[in-house]
XYZ file of C-alpha atoms in Angstrom:
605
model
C 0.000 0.000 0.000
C 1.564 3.492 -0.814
C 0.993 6.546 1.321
C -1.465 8.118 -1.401
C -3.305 4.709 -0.763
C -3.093 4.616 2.733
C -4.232 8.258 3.025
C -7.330 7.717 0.995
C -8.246 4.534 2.691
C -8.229 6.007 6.040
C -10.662 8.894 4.857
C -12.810 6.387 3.079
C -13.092 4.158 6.339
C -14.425 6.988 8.861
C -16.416 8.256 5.713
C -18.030 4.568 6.395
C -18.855 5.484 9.745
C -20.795 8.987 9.499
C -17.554 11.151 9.570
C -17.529 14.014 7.306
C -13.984 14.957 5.541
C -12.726 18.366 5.931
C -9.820 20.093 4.691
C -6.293 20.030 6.103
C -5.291 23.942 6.708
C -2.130 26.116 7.121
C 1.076 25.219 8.351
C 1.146 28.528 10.160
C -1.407 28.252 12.837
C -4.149 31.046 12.618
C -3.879 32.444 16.106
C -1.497 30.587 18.367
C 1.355 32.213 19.699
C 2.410 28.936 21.522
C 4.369 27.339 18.796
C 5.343 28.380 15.462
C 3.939 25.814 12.728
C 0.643 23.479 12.854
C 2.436 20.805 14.683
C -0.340 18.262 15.446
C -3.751 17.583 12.836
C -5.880 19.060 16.366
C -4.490 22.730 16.008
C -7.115 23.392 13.148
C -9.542 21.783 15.292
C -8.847 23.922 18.759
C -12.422 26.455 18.046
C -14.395 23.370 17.728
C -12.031 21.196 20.936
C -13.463 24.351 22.854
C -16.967 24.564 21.960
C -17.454 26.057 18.465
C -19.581 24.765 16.796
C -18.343 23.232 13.291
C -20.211 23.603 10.350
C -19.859 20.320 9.270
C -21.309 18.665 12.478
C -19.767 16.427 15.235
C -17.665 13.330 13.031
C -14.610 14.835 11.249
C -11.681 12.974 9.543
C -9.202 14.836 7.825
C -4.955 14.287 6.517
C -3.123 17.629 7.894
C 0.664 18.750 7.337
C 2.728 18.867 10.238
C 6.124 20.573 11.540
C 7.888 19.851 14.331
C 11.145 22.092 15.091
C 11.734 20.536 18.538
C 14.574 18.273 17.430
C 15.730 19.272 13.975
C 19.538 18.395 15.122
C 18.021 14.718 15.869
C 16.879 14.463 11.984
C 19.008 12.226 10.110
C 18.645 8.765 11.975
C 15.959 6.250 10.097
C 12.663 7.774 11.692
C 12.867 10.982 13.070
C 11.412 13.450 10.778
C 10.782 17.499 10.926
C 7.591 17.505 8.296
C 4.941 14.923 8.662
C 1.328 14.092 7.906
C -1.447 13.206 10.505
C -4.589 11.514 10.032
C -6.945 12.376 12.083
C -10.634 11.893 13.188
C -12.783 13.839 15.846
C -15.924 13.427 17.523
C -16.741 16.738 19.157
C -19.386 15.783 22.044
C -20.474 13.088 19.796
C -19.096 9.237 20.190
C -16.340 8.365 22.876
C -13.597 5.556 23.765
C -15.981 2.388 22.952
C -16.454 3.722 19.309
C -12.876 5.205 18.989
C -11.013 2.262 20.611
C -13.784 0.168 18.190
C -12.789 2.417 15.030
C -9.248 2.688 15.421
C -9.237 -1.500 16.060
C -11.243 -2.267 13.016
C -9.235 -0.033 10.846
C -5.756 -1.166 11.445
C -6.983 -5.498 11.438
C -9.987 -5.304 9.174
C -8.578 -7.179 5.715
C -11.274 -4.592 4.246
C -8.860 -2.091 5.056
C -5.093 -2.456 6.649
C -5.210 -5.881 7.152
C -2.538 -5.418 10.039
C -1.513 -8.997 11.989
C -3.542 -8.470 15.451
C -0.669 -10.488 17.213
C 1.777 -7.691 16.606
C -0.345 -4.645 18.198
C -0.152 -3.247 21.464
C -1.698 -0.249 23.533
C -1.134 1.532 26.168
C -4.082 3.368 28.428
C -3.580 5.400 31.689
C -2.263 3.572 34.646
C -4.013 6.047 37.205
C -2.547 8.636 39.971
C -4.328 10.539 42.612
C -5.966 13.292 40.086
C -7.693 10.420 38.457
C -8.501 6.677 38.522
C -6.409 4.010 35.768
C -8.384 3.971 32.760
C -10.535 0.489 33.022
C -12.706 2.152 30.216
C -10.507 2.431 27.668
C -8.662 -1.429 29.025
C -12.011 -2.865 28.941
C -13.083 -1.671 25.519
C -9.543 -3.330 23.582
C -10.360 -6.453 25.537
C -13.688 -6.337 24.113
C -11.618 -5.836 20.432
C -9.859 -8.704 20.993
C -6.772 -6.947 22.812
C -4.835 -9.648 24.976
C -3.966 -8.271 29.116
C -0.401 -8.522 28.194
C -0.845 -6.144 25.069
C -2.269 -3.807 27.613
C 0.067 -1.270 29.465
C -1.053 1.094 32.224
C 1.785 3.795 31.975
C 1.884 7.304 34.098
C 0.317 10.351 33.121
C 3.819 11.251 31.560
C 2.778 8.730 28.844
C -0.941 8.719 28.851
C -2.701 12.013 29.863
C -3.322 14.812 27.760
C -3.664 18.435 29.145
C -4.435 21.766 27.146
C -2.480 23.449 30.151
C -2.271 23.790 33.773
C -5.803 24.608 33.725
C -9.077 23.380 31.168
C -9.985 21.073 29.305
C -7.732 17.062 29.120
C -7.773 13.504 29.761
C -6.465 9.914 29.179
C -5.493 8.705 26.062
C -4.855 5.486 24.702
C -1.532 5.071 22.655
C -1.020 2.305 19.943
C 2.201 0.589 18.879
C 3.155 -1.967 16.320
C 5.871 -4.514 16.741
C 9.293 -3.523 15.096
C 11.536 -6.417 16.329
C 12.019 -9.703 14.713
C 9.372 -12.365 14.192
C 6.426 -12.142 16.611
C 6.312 -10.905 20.309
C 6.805 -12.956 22.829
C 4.510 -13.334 25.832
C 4.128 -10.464 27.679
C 5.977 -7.732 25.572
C 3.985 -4.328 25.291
C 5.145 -0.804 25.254
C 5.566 -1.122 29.030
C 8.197 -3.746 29.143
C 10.079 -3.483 25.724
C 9.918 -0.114 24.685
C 12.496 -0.464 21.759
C 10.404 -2.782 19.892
C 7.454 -1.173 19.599
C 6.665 1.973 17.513
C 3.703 4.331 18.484
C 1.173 4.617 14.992
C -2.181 6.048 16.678
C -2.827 8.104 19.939
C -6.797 8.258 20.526
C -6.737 11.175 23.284
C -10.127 11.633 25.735
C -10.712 15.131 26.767
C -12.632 13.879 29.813
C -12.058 16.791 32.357
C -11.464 20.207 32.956
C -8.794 21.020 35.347
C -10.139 23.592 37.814
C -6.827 23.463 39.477
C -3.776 21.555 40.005
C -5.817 19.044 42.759
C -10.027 19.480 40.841
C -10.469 17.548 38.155
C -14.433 18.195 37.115
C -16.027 15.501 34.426
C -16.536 18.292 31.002
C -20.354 17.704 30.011
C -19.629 17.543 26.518
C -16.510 15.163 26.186
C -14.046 15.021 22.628
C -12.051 12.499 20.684
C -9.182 13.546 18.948
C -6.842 10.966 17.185
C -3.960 11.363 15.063
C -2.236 8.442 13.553
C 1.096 9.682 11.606
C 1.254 8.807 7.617
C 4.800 7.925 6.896
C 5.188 5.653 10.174
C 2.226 3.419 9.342
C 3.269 3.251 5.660
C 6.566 2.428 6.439
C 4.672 -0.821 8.824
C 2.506 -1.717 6.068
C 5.289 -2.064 3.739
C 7.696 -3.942 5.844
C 10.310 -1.673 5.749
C 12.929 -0.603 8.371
C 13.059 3.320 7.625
C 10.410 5.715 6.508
C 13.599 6.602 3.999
C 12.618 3.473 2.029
C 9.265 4.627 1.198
C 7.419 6.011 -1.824
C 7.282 9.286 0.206
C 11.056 9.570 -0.019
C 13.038 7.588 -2.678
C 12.115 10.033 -5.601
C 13.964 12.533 -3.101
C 16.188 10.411 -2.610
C 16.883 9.399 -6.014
C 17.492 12.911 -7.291
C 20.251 13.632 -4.212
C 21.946 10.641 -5.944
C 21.829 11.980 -9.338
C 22.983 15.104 -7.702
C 25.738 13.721 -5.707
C 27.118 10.800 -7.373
C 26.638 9.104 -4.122
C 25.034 5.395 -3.812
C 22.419 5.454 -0.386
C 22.933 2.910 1.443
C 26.980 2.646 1.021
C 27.931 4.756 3.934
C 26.725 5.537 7.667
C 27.661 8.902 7.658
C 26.841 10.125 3.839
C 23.513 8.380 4.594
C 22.598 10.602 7.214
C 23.649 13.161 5.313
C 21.198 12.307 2.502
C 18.282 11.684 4.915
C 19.103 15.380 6.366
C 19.074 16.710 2.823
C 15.665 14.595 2.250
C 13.712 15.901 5.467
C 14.820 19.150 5.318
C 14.242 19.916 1.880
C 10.696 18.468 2.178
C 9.728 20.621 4.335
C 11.288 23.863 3.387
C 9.302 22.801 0.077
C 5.784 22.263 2.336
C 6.445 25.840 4.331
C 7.097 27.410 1.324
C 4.323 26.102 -0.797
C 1.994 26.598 2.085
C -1.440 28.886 1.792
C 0.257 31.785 3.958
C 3.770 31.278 2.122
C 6.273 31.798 4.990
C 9.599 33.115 3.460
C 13.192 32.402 4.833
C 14.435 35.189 8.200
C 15.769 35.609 10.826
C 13.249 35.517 13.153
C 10.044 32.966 13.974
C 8.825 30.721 11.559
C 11.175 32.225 8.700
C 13.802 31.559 10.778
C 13.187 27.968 11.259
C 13.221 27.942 7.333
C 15.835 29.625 7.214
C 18.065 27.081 9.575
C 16.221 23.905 7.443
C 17.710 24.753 3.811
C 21.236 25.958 5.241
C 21.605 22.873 7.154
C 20.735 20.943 3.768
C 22.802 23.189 1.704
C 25.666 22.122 4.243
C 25.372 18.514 4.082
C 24.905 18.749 0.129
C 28.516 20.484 0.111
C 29.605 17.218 2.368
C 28.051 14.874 -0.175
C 30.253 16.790 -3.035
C 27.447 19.050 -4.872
C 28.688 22.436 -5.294
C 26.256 24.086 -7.473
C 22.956 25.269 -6.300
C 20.690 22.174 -5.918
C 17.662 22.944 -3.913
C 14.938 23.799 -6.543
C 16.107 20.933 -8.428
C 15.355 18.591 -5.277
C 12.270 20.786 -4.840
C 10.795 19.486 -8.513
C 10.729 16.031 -7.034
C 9.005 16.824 -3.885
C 6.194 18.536 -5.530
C 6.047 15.940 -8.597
C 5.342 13.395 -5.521
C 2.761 15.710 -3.494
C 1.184 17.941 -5.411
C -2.256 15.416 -5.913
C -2.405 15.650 -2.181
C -1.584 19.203 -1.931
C -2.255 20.976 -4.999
C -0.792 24.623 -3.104
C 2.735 23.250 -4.011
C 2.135 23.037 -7.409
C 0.282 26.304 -7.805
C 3.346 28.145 -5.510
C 5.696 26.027 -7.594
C 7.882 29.187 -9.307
C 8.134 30.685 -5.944
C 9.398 28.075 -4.120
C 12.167 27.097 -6.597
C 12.795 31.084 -6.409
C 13.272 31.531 -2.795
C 15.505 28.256 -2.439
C 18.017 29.294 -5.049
C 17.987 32.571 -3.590
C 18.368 31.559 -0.175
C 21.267 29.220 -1.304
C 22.800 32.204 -3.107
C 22.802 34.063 0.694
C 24.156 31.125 2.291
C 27.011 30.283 0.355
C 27.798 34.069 0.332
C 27.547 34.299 4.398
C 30.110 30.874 4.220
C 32.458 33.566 2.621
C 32.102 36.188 4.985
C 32.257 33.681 7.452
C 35.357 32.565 6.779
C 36.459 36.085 6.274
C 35.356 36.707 9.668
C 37.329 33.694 11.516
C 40.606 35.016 9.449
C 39.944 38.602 11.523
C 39.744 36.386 14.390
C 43.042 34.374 14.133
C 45.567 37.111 15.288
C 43.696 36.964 18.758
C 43.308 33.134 18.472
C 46.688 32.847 18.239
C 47.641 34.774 21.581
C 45.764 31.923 23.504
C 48.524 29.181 24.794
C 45.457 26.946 24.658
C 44.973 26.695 21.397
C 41.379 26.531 21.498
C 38.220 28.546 20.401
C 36.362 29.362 22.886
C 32.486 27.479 22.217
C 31.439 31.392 22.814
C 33.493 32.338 19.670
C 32.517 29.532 17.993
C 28.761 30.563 18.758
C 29.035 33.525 17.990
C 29.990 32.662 14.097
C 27.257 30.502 13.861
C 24.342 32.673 15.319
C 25.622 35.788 13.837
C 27.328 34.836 10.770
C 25.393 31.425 9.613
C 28.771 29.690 10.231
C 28.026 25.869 10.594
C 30.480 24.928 13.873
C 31.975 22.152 11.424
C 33.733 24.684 9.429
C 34.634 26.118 12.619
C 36.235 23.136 13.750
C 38.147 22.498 9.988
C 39.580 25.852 9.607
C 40.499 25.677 13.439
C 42.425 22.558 12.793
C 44.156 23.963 9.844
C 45.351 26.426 12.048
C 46.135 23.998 14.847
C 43.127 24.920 17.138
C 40.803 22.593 18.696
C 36.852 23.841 19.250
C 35.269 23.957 22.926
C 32.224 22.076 21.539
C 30.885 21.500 24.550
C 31.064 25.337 25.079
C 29.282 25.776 21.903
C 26.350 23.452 22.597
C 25.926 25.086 26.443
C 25.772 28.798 24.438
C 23.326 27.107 21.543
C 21.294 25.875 24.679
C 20.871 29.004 26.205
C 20.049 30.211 22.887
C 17.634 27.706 22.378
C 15.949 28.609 25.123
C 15.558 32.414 25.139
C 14.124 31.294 21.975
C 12.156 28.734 22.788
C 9.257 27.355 20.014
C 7.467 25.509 22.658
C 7.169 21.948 20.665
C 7.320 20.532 24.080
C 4.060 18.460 24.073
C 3.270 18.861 20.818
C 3.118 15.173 20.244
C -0.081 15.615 21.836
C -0.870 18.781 20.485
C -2.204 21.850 22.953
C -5.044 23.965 22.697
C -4.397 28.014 21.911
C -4.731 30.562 24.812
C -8.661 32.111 23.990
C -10.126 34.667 25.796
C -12.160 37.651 25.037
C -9.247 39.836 24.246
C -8.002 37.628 22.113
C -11.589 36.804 20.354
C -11.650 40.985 20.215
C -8.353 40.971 18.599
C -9.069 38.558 16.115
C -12.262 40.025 15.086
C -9.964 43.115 14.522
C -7.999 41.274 11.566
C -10.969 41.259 9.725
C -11.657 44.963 9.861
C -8.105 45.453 9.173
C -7.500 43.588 6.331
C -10.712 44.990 4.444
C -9.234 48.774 5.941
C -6.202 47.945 4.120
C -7.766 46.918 0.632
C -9.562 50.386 0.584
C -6.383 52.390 0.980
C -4.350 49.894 -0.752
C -6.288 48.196 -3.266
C -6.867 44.915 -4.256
C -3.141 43.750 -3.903
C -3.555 43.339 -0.404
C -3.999 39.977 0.558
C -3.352 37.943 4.124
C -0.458 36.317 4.815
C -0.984 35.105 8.139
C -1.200 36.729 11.693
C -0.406 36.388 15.131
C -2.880 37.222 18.347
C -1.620 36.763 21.878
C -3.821 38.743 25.120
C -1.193 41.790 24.475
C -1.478 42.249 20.634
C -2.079 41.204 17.188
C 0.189 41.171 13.811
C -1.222 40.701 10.735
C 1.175 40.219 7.795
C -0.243 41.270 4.291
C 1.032 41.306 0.498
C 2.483 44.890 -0.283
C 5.387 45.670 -2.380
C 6.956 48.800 -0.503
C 6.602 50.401 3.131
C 3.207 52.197 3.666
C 3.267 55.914 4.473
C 2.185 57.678 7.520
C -0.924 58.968 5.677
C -1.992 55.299 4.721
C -1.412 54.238 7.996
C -3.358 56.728 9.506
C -6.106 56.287 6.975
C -6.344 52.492 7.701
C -6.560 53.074 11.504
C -9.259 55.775 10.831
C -11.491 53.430 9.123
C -11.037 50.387 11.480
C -11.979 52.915 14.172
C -15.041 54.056 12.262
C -16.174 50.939 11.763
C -15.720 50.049 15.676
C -17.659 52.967 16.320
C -20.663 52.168 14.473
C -20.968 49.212 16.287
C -21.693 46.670 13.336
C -23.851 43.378 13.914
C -20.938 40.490 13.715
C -23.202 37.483 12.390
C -21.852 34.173 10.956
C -23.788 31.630 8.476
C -22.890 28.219 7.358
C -22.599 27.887 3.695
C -21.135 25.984 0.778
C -17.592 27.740 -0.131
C -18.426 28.478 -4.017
C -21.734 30.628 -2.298
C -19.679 32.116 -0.220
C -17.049 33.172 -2.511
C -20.057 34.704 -4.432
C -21.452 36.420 -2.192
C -17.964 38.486 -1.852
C -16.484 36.638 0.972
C -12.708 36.568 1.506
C -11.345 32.779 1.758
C -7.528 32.547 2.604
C -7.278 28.746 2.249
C -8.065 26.403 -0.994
C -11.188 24.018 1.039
C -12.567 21.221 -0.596
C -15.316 21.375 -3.219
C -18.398 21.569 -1.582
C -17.004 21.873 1.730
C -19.192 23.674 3.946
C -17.861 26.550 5.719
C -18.639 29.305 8.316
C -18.818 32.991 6.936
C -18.438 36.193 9.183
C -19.984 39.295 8.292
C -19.120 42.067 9.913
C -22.211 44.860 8.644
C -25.739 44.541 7.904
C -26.409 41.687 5.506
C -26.927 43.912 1.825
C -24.555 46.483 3.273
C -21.583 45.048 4.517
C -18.358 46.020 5.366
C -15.991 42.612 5.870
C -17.075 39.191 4.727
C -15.035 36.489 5.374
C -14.495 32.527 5.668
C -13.296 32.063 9.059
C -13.505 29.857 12.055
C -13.941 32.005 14.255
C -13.879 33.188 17.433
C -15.653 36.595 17.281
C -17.554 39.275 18.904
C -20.973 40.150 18.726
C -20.798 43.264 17.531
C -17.988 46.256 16.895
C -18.063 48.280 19.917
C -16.944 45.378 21.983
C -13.553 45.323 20.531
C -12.332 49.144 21.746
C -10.171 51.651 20.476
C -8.020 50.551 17.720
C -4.179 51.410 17.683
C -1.155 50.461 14.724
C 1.791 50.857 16.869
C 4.290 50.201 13.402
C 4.047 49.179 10.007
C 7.488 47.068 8.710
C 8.807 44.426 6.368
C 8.381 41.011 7.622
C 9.599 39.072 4.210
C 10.242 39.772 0.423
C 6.279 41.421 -1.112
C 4.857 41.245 2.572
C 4.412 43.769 5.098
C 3.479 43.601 9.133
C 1.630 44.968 11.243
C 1.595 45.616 14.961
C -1.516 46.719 16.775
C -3.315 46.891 19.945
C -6.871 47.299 21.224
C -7.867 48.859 24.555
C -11.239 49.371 26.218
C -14.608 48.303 24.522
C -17.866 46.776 26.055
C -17.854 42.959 27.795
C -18.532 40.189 25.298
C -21.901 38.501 26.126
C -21.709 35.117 27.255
């Protein structure tokens, strides 16, 4: 079975059971300031995992790009990956654990469908603590499935409890795991007891409870599924192979890096992990960059992870011998092999293969300065009776110049100098964490901080961007934004700085418009009549798909229309006075903005 198969088979099958497909959406969460990318198929879903209602009812089932940045430097062994797909399905106050544990079960054995050998499954359910009793539900529902006691393992919440933070809504969840090692478990092997030979395929988490504090735990009235059950790991089961690398989903990659680099996978540890960093990272650079809101390569946020993803491949291309600018090339393949499942990559082809090449241009030039840089350094160097550089130094090349520490550590030899390495990696730490992208978690995804400041603020996007297309024209288009409880940022498509007047202009309309105090009404409708009726959509939904449109105005007279998920006010006058605190670049064609809100009347509840 190849992943296109396995992808369609897994909608089909919750199709079979009342669940209604929906579309997979941006990499770069909507309003999340928690983490930088989608990193989990439930982000999407947080509205509707806090009590929106979704307009296409209570069963969902979906395939959703993911990106984890939590342990990029770990890429490059046989499994870990930074870009990844999740399958998921939802029931939002609908079904619970019998009909999950019963879906999930029937899905992965059924011949109809996976056809997986029952013998070499195992699960794992919560083992209990003094916030909450072991999970006998979820343990008695797989022994109803067929699930053997010794396939069963009660681990600690650090394993099996989900939690949207220190407070709200979380639960068990059940984790399942396919045998890895040789032949067929023996008696008694799970998760629990022989951790190595088991790898996790499906996590079916229970929001059961909302935490009142960190002793009350109070049953939720309306109670959520959310599973996820990642692409390339299952596909990698079904096909009995021992890497995700051996896969449909990345031997065309693969392939071209060989054609590329004269190089034969599979004929060398440390070239293969080179190829498998090129592979991963170039993926994904590829899926960010082809993505609805088009993030572009910086030095700070989300560009900035970009940014680190093609240098690092660009660096271990130069170790595997290529020396001209290879990216885009690379690029071709990924899209060739995705673009069915996401047709974005295709349409965003010419700028993707534009901002690799360019951002390979940058990064071979920085190697230069770089280099340039340690030969300023070596008079000093040389004064130390040590003959080391210091991991600060070395650091400091890196973070400010793009200087990978292995060409550090090969021009310091030439000059006779050893690296503190272990100095480096303490200052990258620290770095690390005054930076922090807070993946921690993430495997189990985390619902976004919501409150009515933030449901004000986003509201506000929606008057901006409409503000912005009267003083700007047509041109302007969103590119993503960014809400927390202090401000928002909204980043649009504009090819030069705005002026004071424009800026003035904009926040003079947004105002207005607060000030009128505008009905804020929202109808479920089929996307095409919704596009029709004016309404702004940022992301490419499926045909048919029905969506929820905001309109901010009286119905024949309105002033924003958009597709959106919400959350949102009432009515105008609840969001406050409007402020843009500055206007500035925030990539090549797209502008940012900073504002903040103060004031306005209480939400009603």
């Amino acid at each position: 079975m190849t992943a296109n198969e396995l992808r369609s088979k897994y909608i089909e099958f919750f199709k079979s059971k009342n669940h209604v497909e929906i579309s997979g959406q941006s990499l770069i969460p909507e309003n999340d300031p928690s983490v930088l990318f989608t990193t989990a198929g439930m982000h999407p879903l947080v509205p509707y995992l806090l009590g929106e209602k979704h307009p296409a009812g209570t069963r969902l089932t979906d395939y959703q790009k993911c990106i984890r940045t939590g342990d990029i430097d770990e890429v490059g062994d046989p499994s870990h990956l930074t870009c990844f797909e999740m399958l998921g399905n939802w029931s939002l106050g609908d079904y619970f654990k019998k009909e999950s544990i019963g879906f999930s079960y029937e899905f992965l054995t059924s011949p109809k469908w996976l056809g997986l050998d029952p013998r070499k499954i195992s699960v794992t359910v919560f083992a209990g603590d003094d916030n909450a009793p072991r999970d006998e539900e979820a343990a008695t529902y797989w022994k109803e499935n067929g699930m053997p006691e010794d396939k069963i393992a009660y681990l600690p919440a650090s394993d099996n409890w989900w939690a949207a933070g220190p407070t709200g809504p979380c639960g068990p969840d059940t984790e399942i795991f396919y045998w890895v090692g040789e032949g067929l478990p023996p008696a008694g092997s799970n998760k629990g007891t022989d951790s190595e030979n088991w790898m996790e395929i499906w996590n079916n988490v229970f929001m059961q409870y909302n935490r009142v504090d960190e002793k009350t735990l109070v049953p939720l009235p309306k109670k959520n599924v959310d599973t996820g059950m990642g692409l390339e790991r299952t596909n990698c089961i079904l096909q009995g192979k021992t890497s995700v690398y051996l896969t449909e989903v990345f031997q065309p990659i693969i392939v071209k890096i060989e054609e590329l680099s004269s190089y034969k996978y599979g004929t060398d540890a440390e070239k293969d992990r080179s190829v498998r960093i090129i592979a991963d990272h170039s993926r994904s650079a590829v899926f960010i960059l082809g993505d609805q809101k088009g993030v572009s390569p910086s030095n700070v946020g989300a560009g900035y992870v970009l940014r680190r993803l093609i240098r690092r491949a660009v660096r271990h291309g130069m170790k595997l011998g290529i020396e001209k600018n290879f990216l885009a090339e690379i690029a071709q393949a990924v899209i060739e092999n995705f673009k069915c499942a996401y047709p974005e990559l295709e349409q965003n082809k010419e700028k993707i293969f534009t901002e690799l090449s360019a951002e390979e241009n940058k990064f071979r030039d920085t190697l230069r300065k770089g280099e340039a840089e340690f030969q300023k350094l070596l008079p000093n160097l040389m004064k130390n009776p040590k003959k080391e550089i210091s991991g600060k130094i070395a650091f400091r090349l890196y973070d400010t110049f793009g200087f990978p520490l292995e060409l550090t550590q090969e021009l310091g030899a030439e000059n006779g100098f050893t690296v503190d390495v272990e100095g480096f990696k303490e200052a990258e730490r620290k770095h690390q964490e005054a930076s922090k992208t807070q993946d921690a978690g993430a495997a189990k995804g985390g619902l976004a901080e919501q409150s009515d400041t933030t449901t004000k603020y986003h509201t506000a996007t929606h008057l901006l961007q409409q503000a912005l297309v009267n003083v700007l024209g047509d041109k302007v288009a969103q590119k993503g934004s960014n809400i927390t409880n202090e401000r928002m940022r909204f980043d649009f498509t504009f090819d030069r700085p705005m002026t004071k007047d424009e800026i003035q202009k904009v926040e003079d309309i947004v105002n207005e418009q607060i000030k009128k105090d505008l009905p804020v009404t929202m109808e479920v409708m089929p996307l095409e009549k919704a596009k029709a009726e004016g309404a702004r959509a940022l992301f490419t939904n499926k045909y048919g798909e029905d969506v929820k449109v905001y309109t901010i105005g009286e119905k024949d007279n309105w002033f924003s229309k958009e597709v959106c998920g919400g959350p949102h006010v009432q009515h105008t006058a609840q969001i406050g006075e409007f402020k843009i605190q500055k206007e500035q670049s925030s990539s090549a064609g797209v502008r940012r903005i900073r504002a903040v809100i103060s004031g306005g009347l209480p939400l009603e509840k």
